[in-house]
Tab-separated table of N, CA and C in Angstrom:
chain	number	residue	atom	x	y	z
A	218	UNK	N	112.529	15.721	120.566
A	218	UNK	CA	111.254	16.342	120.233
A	218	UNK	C	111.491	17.438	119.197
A	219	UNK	N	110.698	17.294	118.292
A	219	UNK	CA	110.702	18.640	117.099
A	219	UNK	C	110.353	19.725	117.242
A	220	UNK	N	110.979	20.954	116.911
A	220	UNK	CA	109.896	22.273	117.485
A	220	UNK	C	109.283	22.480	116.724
A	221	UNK	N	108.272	23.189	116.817
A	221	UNK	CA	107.105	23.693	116.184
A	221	UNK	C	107.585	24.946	115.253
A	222	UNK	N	106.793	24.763	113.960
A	222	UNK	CA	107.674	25.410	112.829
A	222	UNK	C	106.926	26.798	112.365
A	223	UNK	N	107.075	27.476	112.464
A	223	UNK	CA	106.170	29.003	112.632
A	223	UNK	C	106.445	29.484	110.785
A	224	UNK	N	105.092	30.530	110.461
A	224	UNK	CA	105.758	30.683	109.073
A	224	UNK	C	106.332	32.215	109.220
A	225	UNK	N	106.995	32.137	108.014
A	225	UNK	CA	107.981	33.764	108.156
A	225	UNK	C	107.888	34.552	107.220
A	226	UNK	N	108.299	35.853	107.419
A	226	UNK	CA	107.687	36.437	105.781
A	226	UNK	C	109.365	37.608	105.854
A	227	UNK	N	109.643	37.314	103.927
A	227	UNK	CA	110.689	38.257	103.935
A	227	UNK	C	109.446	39.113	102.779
A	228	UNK	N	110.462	40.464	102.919
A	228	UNK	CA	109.481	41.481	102.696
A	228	UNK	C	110.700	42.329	101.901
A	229	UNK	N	110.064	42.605	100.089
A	229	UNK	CA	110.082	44.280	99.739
A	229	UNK	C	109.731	45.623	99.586
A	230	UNK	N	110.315	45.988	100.580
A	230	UNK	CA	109.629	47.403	100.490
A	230	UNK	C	110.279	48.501	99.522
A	231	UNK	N	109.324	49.463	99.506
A	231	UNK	CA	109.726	51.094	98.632
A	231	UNK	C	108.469	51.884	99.289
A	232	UNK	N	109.617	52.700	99.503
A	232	UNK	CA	108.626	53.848	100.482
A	232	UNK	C	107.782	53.620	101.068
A	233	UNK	N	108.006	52.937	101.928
A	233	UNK	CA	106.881	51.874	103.216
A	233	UNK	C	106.259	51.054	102.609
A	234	UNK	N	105.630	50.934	101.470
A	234	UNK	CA	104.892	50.025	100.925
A	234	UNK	C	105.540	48.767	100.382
A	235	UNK	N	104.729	47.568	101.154
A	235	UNK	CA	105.364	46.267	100.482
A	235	UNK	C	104.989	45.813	99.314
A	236	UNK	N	106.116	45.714	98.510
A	236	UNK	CA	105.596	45.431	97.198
A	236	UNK	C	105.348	44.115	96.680
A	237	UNK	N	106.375	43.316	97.801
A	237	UNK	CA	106.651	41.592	97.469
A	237	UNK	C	106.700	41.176	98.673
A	238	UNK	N	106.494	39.574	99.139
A	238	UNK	CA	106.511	38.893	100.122
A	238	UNK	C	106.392	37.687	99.704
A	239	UNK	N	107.487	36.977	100.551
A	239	UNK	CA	107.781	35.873	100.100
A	239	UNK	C	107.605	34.834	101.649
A	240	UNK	N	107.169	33.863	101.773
A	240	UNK	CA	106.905	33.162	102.845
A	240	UNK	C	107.163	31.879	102.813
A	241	UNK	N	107.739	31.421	104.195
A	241	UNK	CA	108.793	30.544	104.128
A	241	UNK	C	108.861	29.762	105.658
A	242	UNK	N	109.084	28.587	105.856
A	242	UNK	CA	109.604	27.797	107.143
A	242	UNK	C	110.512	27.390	107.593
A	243	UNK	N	111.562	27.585	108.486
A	243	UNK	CA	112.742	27.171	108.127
A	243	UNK	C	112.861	26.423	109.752
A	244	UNK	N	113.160	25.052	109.944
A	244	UNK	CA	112.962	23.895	110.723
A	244	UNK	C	113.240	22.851	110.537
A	245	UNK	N	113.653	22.078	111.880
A	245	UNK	CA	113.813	20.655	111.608
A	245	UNK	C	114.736	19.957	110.188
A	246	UNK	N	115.711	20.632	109.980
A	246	UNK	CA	116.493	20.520	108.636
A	246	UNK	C	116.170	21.131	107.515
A	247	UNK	N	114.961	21.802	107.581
A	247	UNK	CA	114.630	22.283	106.111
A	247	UNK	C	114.509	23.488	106.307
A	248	UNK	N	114.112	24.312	104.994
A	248	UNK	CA	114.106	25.769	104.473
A	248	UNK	C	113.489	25.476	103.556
A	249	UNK	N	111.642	25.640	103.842
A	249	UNK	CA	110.609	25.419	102.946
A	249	UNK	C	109.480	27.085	102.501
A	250	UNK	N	110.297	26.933	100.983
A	250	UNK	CA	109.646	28.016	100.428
A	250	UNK	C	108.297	27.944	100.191
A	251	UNK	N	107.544	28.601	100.418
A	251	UNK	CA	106.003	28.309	100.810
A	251	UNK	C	105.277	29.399	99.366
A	252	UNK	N	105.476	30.410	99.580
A	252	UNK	CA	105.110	31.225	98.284
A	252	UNK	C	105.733	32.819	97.893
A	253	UNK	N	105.556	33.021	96.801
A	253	UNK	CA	106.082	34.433	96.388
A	253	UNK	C	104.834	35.414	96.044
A	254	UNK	N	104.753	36.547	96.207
A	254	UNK	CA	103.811	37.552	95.494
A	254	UNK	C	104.621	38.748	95.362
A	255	UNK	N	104.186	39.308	94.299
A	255	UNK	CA	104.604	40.537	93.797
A	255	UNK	C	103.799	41.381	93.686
A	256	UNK	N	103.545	42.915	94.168
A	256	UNK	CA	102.153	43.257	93.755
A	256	UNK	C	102.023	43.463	92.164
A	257	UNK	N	101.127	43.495	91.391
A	257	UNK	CA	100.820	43.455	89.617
A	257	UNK	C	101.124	44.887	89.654
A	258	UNK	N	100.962	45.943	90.241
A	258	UNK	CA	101.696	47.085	89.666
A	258	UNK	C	103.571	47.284	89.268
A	259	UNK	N	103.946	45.728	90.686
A	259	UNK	CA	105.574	46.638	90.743
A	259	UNK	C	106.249	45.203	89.859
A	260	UNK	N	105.269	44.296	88.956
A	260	UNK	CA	105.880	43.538	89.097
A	260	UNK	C	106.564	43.418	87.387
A	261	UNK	N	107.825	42.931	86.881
A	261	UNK	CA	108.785	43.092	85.853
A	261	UNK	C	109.815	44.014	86.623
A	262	UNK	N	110.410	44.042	87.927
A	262	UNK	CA	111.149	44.546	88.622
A	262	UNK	C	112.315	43.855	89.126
A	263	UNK	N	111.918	42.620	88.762
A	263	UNK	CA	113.110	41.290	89.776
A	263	UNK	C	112.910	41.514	91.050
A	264	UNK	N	111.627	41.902	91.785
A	264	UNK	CA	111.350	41.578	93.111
A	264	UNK	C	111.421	40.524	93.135
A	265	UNK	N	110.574	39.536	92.531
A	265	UNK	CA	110.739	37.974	93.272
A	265	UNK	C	111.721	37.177	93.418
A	266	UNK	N	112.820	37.805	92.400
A	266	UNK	CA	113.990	36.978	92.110
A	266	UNK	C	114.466	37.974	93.542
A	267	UNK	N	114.934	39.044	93.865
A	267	UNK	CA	115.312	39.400	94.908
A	267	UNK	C	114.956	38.548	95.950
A	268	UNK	N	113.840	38.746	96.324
A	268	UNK	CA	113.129	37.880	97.422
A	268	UNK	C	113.408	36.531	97.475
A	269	UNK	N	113.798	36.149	96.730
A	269	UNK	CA	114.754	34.976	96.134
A	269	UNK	C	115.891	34.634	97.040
A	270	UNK	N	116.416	35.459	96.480
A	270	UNK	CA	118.183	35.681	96.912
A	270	UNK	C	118.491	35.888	98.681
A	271	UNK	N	117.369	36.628	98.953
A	271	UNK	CA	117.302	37.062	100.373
A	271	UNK	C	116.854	36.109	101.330
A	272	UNK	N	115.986	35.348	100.781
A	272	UNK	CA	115.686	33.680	101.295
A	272	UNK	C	116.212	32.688	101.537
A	273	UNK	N	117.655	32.643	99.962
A	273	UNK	CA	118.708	31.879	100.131
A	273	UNK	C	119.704	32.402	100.863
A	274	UNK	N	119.780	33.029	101.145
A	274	UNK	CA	120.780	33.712	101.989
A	274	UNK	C	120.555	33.384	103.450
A	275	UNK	N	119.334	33.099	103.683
A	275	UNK	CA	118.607	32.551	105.152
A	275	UNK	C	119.339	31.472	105.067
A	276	UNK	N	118.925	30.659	104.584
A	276	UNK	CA	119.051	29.149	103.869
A	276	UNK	C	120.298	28.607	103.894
A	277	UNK	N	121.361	29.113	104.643
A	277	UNK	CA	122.842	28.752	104.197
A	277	UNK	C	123.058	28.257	105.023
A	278	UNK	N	122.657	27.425	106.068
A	278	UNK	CA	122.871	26.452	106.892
A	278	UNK	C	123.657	25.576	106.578
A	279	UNK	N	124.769	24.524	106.895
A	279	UNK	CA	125.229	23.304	106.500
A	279	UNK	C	124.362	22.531	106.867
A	280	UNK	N	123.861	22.241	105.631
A	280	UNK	CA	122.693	20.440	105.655
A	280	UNK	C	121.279	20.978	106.028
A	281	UNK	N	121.041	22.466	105.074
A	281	UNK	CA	119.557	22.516	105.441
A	281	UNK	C	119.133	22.433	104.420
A	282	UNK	N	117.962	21.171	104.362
A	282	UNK	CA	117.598	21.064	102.374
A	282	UNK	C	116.559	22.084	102.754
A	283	UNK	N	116.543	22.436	100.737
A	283	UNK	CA	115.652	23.681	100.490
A	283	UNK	C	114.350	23.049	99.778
A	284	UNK	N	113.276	23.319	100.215
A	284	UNK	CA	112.256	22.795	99.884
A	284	UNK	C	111.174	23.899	99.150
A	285	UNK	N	110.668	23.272	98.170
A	285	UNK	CA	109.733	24.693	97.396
A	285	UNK	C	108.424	23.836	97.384
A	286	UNK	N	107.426	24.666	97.426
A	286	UNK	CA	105.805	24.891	96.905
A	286	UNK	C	105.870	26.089	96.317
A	287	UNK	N	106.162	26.323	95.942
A	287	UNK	CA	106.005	27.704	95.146
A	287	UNK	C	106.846	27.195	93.660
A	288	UNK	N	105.547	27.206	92.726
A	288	UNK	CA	105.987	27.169	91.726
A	288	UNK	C	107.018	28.463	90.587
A	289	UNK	N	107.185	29.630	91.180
A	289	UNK	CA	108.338	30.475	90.748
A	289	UNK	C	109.293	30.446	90.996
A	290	UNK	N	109.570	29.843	93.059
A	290	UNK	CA	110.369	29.551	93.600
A	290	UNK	C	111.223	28.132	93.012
A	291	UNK	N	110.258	27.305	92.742
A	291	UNK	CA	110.776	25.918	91.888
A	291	UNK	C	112.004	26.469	90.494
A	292	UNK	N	111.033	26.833	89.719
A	292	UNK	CA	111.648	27.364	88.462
A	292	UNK	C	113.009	28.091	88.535
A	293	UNK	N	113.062	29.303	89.534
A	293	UNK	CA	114.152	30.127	90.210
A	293	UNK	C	115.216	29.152	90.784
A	294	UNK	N	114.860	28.151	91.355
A	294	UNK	CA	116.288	27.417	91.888
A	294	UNK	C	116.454	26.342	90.963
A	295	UNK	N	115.676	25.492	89.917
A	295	UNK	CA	115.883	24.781	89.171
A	295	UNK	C	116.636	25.360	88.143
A	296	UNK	N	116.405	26.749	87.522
A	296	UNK	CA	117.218	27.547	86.309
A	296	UNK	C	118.870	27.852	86.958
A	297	UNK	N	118.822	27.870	88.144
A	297	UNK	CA	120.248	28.162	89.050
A	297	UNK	C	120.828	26.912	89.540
A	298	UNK	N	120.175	25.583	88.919
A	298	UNK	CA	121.090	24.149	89.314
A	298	UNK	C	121.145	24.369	90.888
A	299	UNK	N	119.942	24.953	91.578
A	299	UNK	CA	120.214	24.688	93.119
A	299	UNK	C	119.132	23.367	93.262
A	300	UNK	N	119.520	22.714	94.276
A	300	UNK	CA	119.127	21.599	94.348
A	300	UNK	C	117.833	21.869	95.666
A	301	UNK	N	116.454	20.962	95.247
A	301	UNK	CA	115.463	21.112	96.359
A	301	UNK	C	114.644	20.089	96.053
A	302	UNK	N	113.657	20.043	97.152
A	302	UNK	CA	112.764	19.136	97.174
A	302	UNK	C	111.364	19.527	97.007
């Protein structure tokens, strides 16, 4: 039986305030990037690419494919030859 796949949120903060959030599923073999936001004030910062990195870092499972809907997230692992679906 499969478990039920909950969504997750990694988070940048500065001085309590979140500036980025990135949301994500990680289940049943996969690690599905769902979306990125940056807020428009903080953004030319490399938050998302952070939020990035901090995702893949989840993601390091042996044999967990990485799956994107997020079209920044796409671009971000396609420019880095990481492989997804």
């Amino acid at each position: 039986m499969e478990k039920p796949i909950r969504e997750e949120a990694i988070e940048f903060k500065e001085d309590g305030k979140v500036l980025g959030r990135l949301l994500y599923r990680k289940g049943n073999g996969s690690f599905e990037i769902l979306s990125t936001y940056v807020d428009p004030a903080a953004r030319g910062r490399g938050i998302a690419g952070i939020l990035m990195e901090m995702a893949l870092d989840q993601a390091k499972e042996p044999g967990l494919k990485i799956v994107s809907r997020c079209p920044y997230a796409s671009a971000y692992l396609d420019k880095r030859g990481i492989k997804h679906g």
